[in-house]
Coordinates of C-alpha atoms and ligand atoms in Angstrom, one line a residue:
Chain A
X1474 CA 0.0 0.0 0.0
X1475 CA 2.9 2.0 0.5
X1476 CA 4.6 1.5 -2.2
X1477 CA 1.6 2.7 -3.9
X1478 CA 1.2 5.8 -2.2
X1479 CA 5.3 6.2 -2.7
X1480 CA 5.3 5.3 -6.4
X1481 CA 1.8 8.1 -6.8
X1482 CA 3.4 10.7 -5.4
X1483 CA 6.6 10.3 -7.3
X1484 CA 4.3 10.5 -10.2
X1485 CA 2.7 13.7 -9.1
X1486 CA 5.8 15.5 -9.4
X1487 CA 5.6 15.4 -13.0
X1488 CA 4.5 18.0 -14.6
X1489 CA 2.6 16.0 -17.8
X1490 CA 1.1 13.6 -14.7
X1491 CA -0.2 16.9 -13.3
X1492 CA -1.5 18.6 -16.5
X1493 CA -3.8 15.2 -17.4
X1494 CA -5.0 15.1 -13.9
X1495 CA -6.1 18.7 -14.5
X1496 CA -7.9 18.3 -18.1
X1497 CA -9.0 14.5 -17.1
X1498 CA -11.2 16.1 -14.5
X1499 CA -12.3 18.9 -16.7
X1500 CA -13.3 16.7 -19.4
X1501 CA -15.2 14.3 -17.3
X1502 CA -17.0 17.1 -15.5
X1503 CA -18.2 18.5 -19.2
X1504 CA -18.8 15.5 -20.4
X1505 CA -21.3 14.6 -17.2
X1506 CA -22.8 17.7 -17.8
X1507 CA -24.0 17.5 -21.3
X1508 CA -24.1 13.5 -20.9
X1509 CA -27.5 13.5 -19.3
X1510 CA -29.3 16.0 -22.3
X1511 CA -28.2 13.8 -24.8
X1512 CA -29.3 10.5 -23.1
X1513 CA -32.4 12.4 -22.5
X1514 CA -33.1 13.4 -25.9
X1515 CA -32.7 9.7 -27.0
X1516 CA -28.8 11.0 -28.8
X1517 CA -26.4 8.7 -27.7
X1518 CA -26.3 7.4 -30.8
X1519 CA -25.2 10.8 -32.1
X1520 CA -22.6 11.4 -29.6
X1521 CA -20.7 8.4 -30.8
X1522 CA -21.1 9.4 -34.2
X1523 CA -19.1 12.9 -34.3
X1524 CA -16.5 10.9 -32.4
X1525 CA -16.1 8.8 -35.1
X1526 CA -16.2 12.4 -37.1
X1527 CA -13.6 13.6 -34.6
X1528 CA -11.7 10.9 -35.9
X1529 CA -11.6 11.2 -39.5
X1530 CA -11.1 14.9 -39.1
X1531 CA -8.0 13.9 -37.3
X1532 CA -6.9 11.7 -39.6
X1533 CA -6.8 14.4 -42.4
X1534 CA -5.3 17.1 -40.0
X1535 CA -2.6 14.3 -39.4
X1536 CA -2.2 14.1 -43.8
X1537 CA -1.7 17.6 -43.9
X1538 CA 0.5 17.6 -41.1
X1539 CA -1.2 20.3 -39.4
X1540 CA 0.7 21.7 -36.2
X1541 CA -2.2 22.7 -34.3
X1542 CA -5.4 19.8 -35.4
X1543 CA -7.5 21.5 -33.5
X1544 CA -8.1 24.1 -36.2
X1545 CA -9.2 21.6 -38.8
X1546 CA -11.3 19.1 -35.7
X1547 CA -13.4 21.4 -34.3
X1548 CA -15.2 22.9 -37.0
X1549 CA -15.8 20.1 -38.5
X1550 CA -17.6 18.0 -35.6
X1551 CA -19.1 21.3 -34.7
X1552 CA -20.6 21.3 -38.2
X1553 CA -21.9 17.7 -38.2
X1554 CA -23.2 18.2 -34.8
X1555 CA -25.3 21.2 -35.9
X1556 CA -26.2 18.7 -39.1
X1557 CA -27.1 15.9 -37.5
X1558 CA -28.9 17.1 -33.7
X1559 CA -31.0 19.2 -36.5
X1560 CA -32.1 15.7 -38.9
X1561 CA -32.6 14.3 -35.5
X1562 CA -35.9 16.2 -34.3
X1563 CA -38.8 15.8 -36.5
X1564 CA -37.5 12.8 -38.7
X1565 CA -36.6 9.6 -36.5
X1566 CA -35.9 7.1 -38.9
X1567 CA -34.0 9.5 -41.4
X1568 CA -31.7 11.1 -38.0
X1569 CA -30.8 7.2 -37.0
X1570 CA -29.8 6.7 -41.2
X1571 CA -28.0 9.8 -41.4
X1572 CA -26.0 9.5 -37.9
X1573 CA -25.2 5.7 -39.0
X1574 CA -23.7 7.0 -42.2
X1575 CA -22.1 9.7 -41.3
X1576 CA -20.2 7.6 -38.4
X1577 CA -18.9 4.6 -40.4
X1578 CA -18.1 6.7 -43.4
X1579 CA -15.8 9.4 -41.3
X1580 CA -14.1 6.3 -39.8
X1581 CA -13.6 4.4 -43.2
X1582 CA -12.1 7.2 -44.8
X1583 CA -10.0 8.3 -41.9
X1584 CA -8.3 5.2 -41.7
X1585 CA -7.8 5.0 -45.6
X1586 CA -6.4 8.6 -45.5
X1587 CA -4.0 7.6 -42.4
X1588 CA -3.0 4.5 -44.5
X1589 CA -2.3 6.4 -47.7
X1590 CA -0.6 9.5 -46.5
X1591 CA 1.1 8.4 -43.3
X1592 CA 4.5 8.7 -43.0
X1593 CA 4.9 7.2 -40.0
X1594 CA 6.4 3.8 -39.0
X1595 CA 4.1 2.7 -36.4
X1596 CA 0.7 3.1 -38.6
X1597 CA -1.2 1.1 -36.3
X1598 CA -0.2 2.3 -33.0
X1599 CA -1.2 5.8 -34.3
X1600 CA -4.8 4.5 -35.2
X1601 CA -4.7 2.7 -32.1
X1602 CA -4.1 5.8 -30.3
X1603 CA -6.1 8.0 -32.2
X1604 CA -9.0 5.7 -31.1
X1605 CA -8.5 4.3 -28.0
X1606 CA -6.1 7.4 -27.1
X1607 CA -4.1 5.2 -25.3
X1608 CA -1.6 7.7 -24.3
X1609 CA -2.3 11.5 -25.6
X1610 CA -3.4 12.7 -22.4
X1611 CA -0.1 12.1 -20.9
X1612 CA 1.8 14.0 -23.9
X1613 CA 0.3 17.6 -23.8
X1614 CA 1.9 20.3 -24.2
X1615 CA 1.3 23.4 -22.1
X1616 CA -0.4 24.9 -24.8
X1617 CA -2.6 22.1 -25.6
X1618 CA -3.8 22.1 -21.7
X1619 CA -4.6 25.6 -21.9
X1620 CA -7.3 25.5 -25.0
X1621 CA -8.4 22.3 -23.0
X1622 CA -8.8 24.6 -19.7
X1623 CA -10.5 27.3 -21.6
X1624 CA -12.9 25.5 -23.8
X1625 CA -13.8 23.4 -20.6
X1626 CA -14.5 26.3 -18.8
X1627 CA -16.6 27.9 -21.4
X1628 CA -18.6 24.6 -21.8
X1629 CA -19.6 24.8 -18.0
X1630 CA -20.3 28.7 -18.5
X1631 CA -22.9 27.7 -21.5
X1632 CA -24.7 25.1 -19.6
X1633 CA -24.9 27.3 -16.2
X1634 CA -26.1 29.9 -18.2
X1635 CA -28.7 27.4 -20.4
X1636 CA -29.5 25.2 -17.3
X1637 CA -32.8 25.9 -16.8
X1638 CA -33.7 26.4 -21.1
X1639 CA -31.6 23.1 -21.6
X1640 CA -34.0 21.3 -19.2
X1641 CA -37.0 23.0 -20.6
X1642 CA -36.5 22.5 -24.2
X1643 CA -35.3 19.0 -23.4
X1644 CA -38.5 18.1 -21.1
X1645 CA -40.8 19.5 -23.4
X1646 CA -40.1 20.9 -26.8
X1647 CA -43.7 21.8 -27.9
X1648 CA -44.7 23.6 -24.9
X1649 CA -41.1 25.7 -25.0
X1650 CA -41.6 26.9 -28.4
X1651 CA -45.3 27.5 -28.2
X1652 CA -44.5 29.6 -24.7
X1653 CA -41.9 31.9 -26.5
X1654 CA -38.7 30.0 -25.7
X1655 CA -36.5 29.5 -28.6
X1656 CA -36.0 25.9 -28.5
X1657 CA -33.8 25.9 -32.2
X1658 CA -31.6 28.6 -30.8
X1659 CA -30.5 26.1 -27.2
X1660 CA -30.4 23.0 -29.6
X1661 CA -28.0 24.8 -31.6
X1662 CA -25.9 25.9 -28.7
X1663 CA -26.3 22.5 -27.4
X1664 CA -24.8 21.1 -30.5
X1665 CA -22.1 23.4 -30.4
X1666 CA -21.2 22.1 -26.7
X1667 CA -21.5 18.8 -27.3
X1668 CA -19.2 19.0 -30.4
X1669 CA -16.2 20.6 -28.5
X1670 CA -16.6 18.4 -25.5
X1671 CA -16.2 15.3 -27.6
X1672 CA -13.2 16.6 -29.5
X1673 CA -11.7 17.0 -26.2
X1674 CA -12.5 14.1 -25.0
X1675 CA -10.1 12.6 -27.6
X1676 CA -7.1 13.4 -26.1
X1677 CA -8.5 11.8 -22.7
X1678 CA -10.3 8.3 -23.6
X1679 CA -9.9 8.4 -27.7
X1680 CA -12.4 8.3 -30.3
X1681 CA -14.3 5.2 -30.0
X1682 CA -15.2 5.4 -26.1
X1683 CA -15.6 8.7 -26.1
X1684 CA -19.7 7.9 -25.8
X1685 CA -18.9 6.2 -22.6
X1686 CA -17.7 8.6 -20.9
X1687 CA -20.7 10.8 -21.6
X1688 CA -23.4 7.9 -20.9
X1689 CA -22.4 6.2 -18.3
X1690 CA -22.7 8.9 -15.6
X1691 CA -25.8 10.1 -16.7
X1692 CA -26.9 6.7 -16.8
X1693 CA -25.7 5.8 -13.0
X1694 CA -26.9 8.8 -11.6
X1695 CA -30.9 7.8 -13.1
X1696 CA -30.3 4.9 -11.6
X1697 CA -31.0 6.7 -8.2
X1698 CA -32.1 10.1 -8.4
X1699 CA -35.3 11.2 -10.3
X1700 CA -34.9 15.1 -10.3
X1701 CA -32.8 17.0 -13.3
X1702 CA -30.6 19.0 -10.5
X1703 CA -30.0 15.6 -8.5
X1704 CA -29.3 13.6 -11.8
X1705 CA -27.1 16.1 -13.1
X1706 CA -25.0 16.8 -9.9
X1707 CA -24.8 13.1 -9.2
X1708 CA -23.4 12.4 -12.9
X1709 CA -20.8 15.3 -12.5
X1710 CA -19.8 13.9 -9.1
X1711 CA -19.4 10.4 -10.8
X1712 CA -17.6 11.2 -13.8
X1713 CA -15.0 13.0 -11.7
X1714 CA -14.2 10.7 -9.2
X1715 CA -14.1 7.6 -12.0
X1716 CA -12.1 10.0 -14.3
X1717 CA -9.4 10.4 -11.7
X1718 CA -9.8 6.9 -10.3
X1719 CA -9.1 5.9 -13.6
X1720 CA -5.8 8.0 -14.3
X1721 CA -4.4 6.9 -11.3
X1722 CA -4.6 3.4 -11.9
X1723 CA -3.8 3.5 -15.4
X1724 CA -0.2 5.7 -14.1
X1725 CA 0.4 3.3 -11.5
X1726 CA -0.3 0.1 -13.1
X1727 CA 0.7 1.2 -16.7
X1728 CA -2.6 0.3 -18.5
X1729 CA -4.4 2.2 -21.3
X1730 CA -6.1 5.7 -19.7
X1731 CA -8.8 5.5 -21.5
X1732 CA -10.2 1.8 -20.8
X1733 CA -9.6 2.6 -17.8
X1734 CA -11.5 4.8 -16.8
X1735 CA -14.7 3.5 -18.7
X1736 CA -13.7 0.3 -16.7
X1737 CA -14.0 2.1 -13.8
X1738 CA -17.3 4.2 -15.5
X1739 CA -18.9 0.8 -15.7
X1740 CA -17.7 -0.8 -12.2
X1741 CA -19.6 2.7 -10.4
X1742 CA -22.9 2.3 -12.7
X1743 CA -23.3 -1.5 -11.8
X1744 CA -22.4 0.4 -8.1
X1745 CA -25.6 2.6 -9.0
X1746 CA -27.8 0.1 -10.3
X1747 CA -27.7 -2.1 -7.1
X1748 CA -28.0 1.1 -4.9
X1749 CA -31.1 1.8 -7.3
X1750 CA -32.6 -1.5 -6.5
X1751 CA -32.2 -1.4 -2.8
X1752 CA -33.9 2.2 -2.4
X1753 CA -37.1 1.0 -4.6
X1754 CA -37.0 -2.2 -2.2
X1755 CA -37.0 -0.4 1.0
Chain B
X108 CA -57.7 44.3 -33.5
X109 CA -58.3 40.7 -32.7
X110 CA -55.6 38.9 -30.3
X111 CA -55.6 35.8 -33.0
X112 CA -57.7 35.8 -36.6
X113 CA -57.7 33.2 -39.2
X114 CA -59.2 33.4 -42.7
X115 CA -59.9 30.2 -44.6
X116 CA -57.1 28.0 -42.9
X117 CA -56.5 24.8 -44.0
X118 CA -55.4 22.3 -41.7
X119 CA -53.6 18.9 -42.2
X120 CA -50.4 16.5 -42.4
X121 CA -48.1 15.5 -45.0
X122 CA -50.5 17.4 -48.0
X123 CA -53.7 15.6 -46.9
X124 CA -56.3 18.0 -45.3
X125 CA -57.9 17.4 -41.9
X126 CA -59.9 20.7 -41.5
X127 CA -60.6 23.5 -44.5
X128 CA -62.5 26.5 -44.0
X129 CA -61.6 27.5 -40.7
X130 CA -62.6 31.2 -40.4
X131 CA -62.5 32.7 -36.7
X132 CA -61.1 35.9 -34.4
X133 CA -60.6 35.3 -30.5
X134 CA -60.5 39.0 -29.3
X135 CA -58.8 40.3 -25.8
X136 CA -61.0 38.6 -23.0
X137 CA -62.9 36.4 -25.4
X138 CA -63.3 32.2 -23.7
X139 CA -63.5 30.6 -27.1
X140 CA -64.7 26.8 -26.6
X141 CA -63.6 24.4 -29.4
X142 CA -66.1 21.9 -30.0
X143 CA -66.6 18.8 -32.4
X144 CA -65.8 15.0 -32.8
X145 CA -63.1 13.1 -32.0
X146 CA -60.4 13.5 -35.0
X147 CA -62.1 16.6 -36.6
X148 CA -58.7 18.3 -36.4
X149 CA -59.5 20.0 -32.9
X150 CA -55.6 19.6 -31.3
X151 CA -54.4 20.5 -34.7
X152 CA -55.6 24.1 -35.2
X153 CA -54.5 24.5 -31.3
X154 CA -51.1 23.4 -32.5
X155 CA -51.2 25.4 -35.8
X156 CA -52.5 28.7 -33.5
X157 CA -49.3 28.5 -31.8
X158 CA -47.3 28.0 -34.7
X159 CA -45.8 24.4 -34.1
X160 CA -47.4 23.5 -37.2
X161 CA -47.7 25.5 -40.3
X162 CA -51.1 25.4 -42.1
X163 CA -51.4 23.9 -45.8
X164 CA -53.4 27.3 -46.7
X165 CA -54.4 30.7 -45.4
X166 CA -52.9 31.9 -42.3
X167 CA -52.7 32.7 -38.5
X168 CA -52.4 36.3 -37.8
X169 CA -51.5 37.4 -34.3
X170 CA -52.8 41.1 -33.2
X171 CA -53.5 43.2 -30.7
X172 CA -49.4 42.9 -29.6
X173 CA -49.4 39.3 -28.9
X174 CA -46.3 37.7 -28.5
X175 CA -45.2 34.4 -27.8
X176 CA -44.0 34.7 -24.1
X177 CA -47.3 35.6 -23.2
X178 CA -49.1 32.3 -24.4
X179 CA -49.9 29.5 -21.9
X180 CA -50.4 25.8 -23.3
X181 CA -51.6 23.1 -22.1
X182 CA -51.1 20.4 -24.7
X183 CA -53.8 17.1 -25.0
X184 CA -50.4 14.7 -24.7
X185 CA -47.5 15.3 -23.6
X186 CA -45.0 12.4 -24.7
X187 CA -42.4 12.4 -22.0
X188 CA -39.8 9.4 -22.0
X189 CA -39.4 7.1 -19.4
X190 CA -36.9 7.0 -16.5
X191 CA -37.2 11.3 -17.7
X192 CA -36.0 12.8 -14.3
X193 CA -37.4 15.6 -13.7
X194 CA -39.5 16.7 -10.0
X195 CA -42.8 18.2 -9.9
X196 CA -41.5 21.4 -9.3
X197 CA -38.8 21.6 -11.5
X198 CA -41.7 21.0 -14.3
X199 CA -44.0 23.6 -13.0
X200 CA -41.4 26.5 -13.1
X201 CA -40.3 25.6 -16.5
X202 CA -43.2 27.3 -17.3
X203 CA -42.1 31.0 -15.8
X204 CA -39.4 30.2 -18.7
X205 CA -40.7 32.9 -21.1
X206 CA -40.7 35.6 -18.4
X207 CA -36.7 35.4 -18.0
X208 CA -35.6 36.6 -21.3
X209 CA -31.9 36.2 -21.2
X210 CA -31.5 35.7 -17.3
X211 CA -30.2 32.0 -16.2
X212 CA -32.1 32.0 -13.1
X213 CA -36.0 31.9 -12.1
X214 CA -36.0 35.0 -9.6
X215 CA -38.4 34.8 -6.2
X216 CA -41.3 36.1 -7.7
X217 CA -41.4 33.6 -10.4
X218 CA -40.6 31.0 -7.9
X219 CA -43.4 32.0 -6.1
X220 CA -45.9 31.9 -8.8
X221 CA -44.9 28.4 -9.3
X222 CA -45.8 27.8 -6.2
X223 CA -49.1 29.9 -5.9
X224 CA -50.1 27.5 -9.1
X225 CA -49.1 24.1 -7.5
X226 CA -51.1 25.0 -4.6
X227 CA -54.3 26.5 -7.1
X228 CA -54.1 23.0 -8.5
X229 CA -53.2 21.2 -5.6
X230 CA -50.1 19.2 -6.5
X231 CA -48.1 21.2 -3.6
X232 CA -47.5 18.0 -1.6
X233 CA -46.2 16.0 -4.6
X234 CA -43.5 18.9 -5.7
X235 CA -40.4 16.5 -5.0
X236 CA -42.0 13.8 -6.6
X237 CA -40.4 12.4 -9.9
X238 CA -43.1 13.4 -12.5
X239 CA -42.6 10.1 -14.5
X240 CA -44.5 8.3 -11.6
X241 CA -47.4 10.0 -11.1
X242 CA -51.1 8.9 -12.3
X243 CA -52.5 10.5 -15.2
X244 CA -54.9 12.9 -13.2
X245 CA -51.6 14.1 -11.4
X246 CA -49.6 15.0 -14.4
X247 CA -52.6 16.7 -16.1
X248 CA -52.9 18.8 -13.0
X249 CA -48.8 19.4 -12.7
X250 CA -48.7 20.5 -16.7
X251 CA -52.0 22.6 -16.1
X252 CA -50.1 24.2 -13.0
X253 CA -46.9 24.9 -15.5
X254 CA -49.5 26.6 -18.7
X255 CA -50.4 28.9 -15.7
X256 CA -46.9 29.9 -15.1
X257 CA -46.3 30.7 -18.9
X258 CA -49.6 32.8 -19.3
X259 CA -49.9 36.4 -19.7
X260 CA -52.5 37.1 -22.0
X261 CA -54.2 33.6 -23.2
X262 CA -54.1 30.1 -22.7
X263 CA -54.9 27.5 -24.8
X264 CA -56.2 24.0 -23.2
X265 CA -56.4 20.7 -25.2
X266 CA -58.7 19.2 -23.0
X267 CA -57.6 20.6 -19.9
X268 CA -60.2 18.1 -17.9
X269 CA -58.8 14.8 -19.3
X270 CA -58.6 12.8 -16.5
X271 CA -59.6 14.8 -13.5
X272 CA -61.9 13.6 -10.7
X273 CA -65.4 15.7 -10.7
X274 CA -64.4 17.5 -7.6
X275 CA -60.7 18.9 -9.3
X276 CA -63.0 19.3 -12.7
X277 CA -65.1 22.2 -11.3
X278 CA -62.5 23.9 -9.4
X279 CA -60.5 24.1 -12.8
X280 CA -63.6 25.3 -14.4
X281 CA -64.1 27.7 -11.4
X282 CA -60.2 28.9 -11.9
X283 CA -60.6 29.5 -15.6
X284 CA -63.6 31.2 -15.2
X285 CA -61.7 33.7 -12.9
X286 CA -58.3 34.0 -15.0
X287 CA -61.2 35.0 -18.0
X288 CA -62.5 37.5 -15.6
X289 CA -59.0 38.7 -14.5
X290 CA -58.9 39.9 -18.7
X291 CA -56.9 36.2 -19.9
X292 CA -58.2 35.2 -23.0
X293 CA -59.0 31.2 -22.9
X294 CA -59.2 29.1 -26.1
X295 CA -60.3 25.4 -25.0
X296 CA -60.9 22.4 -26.5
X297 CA -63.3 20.5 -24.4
X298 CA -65.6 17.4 -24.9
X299 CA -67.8 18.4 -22.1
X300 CA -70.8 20.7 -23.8
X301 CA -72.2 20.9 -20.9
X302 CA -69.4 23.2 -19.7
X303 CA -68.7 25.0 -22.7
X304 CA -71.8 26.1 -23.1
X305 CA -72.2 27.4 -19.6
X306 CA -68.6 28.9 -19.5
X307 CA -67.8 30.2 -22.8
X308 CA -68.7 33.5 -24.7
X309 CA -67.7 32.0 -28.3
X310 CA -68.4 28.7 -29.9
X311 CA -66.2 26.8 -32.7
X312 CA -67.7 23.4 -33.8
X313 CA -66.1 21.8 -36.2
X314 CA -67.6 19.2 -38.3
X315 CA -65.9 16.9 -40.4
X316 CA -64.0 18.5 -42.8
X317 CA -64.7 21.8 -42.3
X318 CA -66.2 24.5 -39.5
X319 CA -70.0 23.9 -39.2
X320 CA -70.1 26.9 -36.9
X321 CA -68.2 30.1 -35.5
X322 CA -70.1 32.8 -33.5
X323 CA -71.3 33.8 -29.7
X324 CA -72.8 31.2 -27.3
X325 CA -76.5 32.8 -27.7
X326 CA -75.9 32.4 -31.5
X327 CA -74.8 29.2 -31.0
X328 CA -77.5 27.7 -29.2
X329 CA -79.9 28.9 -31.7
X330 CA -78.2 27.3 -34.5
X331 CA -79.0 23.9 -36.1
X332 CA -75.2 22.6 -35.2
X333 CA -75.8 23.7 -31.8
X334 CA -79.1 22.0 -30.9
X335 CA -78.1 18.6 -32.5
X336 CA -74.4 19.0 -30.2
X337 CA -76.4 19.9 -27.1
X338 CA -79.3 17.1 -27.6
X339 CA -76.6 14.3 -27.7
X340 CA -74.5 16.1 -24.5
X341 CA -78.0 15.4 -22.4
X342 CA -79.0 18.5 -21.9
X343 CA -76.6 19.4 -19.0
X344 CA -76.5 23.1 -20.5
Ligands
ATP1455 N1 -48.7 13.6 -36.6 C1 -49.8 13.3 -37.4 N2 -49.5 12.9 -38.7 C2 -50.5 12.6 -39.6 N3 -51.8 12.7 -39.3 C3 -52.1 13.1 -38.0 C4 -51.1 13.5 -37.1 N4 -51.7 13.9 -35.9 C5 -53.1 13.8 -36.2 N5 -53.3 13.4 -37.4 C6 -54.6 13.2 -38.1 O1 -55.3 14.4 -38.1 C7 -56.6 14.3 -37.7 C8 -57.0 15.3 -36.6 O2 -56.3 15.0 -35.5 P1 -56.4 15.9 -34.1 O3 -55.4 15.3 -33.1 O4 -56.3 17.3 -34.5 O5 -57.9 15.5 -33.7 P2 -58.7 16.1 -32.5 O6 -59.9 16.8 -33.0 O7 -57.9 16.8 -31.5 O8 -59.3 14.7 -31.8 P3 -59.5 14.3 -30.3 O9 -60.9 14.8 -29.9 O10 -59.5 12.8 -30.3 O11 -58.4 14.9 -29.5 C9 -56.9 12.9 -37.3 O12 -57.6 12.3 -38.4 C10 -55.5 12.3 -37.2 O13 -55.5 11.0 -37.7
MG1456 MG1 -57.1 16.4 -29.7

């Protein structure tokens, strides 16, 4: 146990330990946020299809061996978010097509461009990383930690400032827009959020299980509480504590950060669903 | 000028019509019932009134500066997923939404109307309940407690009394009566002629296919469309 402790807080020293620890939790407190709005608008689907658009976009970023990916990643998930959370309101059937091909077609052609223009010799760690980010969030640069910081921060400002309209809109579309609240306007930010969070989110867990990371939180936290403010407190206290669990096993023992910490995501919503069980028992 | 008017609105989904002909005005302080069968295309001019739907032809003007944060709704269904969390309270003060404009927060007045209108509608003792598990009477009375939050200057009801004991029916009658009097306009969809007919100042019946009448109650009584409708309601009027 000891040795543990010892062999953690050698670790801390580091600075790069100390920056991941920083964005891990920022991350995983967005993520929670927003997490419980998209499972509640039935859009999970959609969160794991602009990571799969994250992807691609950093596939091509990669080809043109941009400095900064960011420039090129952002827009373009922001983009298909605003695209695809628009197709998703009135039109079910089409919004489930269009998510499907927009996902598998971004990660086809991100792995072909990666393939054709890579220059590097370890193609398949790079994919590997790229999806499961097995080790990006140890390797940021101070800059890189910064736009994570800021971006975070600016998430959590939005959803503050939307709380109450995100719950609204989300509750009850019909009755917002026929009151005078304009519903299209907090989907739209909404989309916006979501898109930078998962781009983010990259760096911490990798493309492909990025969705956990926003579900599973939301999902515990149901589990047991039955108001918004409860849910979404819960799922924020969740996500941080598995986040960091998470990154300090994975530094300690050496595994992959990102399953990790959706192993840990999982181990606390099986935690939840047994609470859930025992509180409708008693 | 007329709060809402419509001139020959056609109503209906996907290019087939429901309702044509639809010719009306609901003035300041008019209580406009909406009568007719089940399917006639009742909940869709509610829906179309407020804009969530747009009309195949003609149109919806609004007068008499109208604007949208001043509508309260109550809609016929309200689909709401399962496992939705969301507390009895926290629906009811969604509906002082439109008063905030750009501010994040409900402020204490708002928080006290919510409050005034979960105990007008008795659903004070359920407000940390989780809406989702409620009975159907409940929710109806919760979602009517959040259209009174949201309304200014009219308030349209899809059936407000769907599902409400006798006893919570005429109290809700009693309340709208009084918001009417207070200077609210009420536009209501109702099943129970009875009711409309004592309450109301304007009739629209709408038959199948098209409006079979628009005009005051007196008028309406009078007419052929009323007498049959009032026969078959059992003479409560
Ligand atoms: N989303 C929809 N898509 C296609 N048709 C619809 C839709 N909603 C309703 N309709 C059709 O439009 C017609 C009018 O429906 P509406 O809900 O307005 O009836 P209503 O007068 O409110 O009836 P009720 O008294 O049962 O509430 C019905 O024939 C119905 O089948
Ligand atoms: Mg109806």
């Amino acid at each position: 146990m000891m040795e543990v402790a010892d062999k953690l807080f050698l670790y801390l020293e580091y600075p790069f330990v100390r920056y991941a620890l920083i964005v891990g939790v920022l991350i995983a407190l967005c993520s929670s946020l927003l997490g419980v709005t998209l499972v509640l608008k039935r859009f999970s689907l959609i969160g794991s299809g602009l990571s799969h658009v994250a992807f691609g976009a950093t596939a091509v970023a990669a080809a043109m061996s941009l400095t900064n990916n960011y420039v090129l990643v952002l827009p373009v998930t922001i983009a298909c978010a605003v695209l695809l959370l628009r197709t998703g309101q009135n039109t079910k059937i089409k919004g489930d097509a269009a998510v499907a091909m927009i996902s598998v077609g971004a990660l086809a052609i991100g792995y072909l461009i990666m393939n054709v223009f890579s220059e590097s010799a370890n193609l398949s760690g790079d994919v590997c990383a790229t999806l499961f980010g097995s080790t990006s969030i140890l390797t940021l640069t101070v800059a890189e930690v910064w736009l994570s910081v800021a971006l975070s921060i600016l998430v959590i400002a939005v959803f503050l400032l939307f709380y109450h309209k995100i719950f609204a809109v989300t509750f009850d579309e019909d009755f917002s827009t026929a009151t005078g609240v304009r519903a299209q306007v907090y989907n739209l930010v909404f989309a916006v959020a979501i898109a930078v969070i998962i781009v983010l989110a990259m760096n911490l867990v990798g493309a492909l299980l990025i969705s956990a990371l926003v579900i599973f939180p939301a999902l515990s936290a149901m589990r047991v509480f039955k108001s918004f403010r409860a849910v979404t407190v819960c799922s924020v206290v969740v996500s941080v504590v598995c986040a960091v669990l998470g990154l300090l096993v994975s530094i300690v023992a050496g595994t992959p950060v990102g399953s990790t910490i959706v192993a840990v995501d999982i181990g606390g919503f099986a935690l939840f669903s047994v609470a859930g069980l025992i509180a409708r028992r008693l | 000028m007329p709060q809402l008017s419509c001139q020959d609105l056609t109503l209906g989904y996907e290019g087939k019509a429901v309702a044509s002909g639809l010719s009306f005005t609901v003035g300041a302080g008019d209580y406009l019932c909406i009568v007719g069968e089940n399917g006639c295309g009742k909940s869709t001019l509610v829906k179309t009134l407020l804009r969530l739907k747009a009309p195949m032809a003609g149109q919806v003007v609004v007068g008499d500066g109208l604007r949208p944060g001043e509508i309260g709704y109550l809609p016929q269904q309200t689909v709401v997923q399962k496992d939705f969390p969301a507390s009895v309270r926290e629906v009811v003060r969604s509906g002082c939404l439109n008063r905030c404009g750009l501010r994040p927060f409900y402020n204490r007045a708002e928080k006290q109307m919510a409050e005034e209108n979960m105990d007008r509608l008795g659903v004070s003792s359920l407000a940390k309940r989780c809406y989702r598990e409620l009975s159907g009477g409940q929710q109806q009375r919760v979602l009517l407690a959040r259209a009174l939050c949201a309304t200014r200057k009219i308030l349209l009801l899809d059936e407000p009394t769907a599902g409400l004991d006798p006893k919570v029916t005429a109290e809700l009658y009693a309340l709208i009566g009084r918001l009417n009097d207070e200077g609210i306009t009420i536009v209501m969809i109702s099943h129970d002629v009875g009711a409309s007919v004592r309450y109301a100042s304007h009739i629209l019946h709408i038959g199948k296919g098209s409006a079979l009448f628009f005009g005051t109650k007196a008028a309406y009584l009078e007419s052929e469309a009323g007498r049959a409708y009032a026969d078959v309601g059992g003479g409560q009027a």
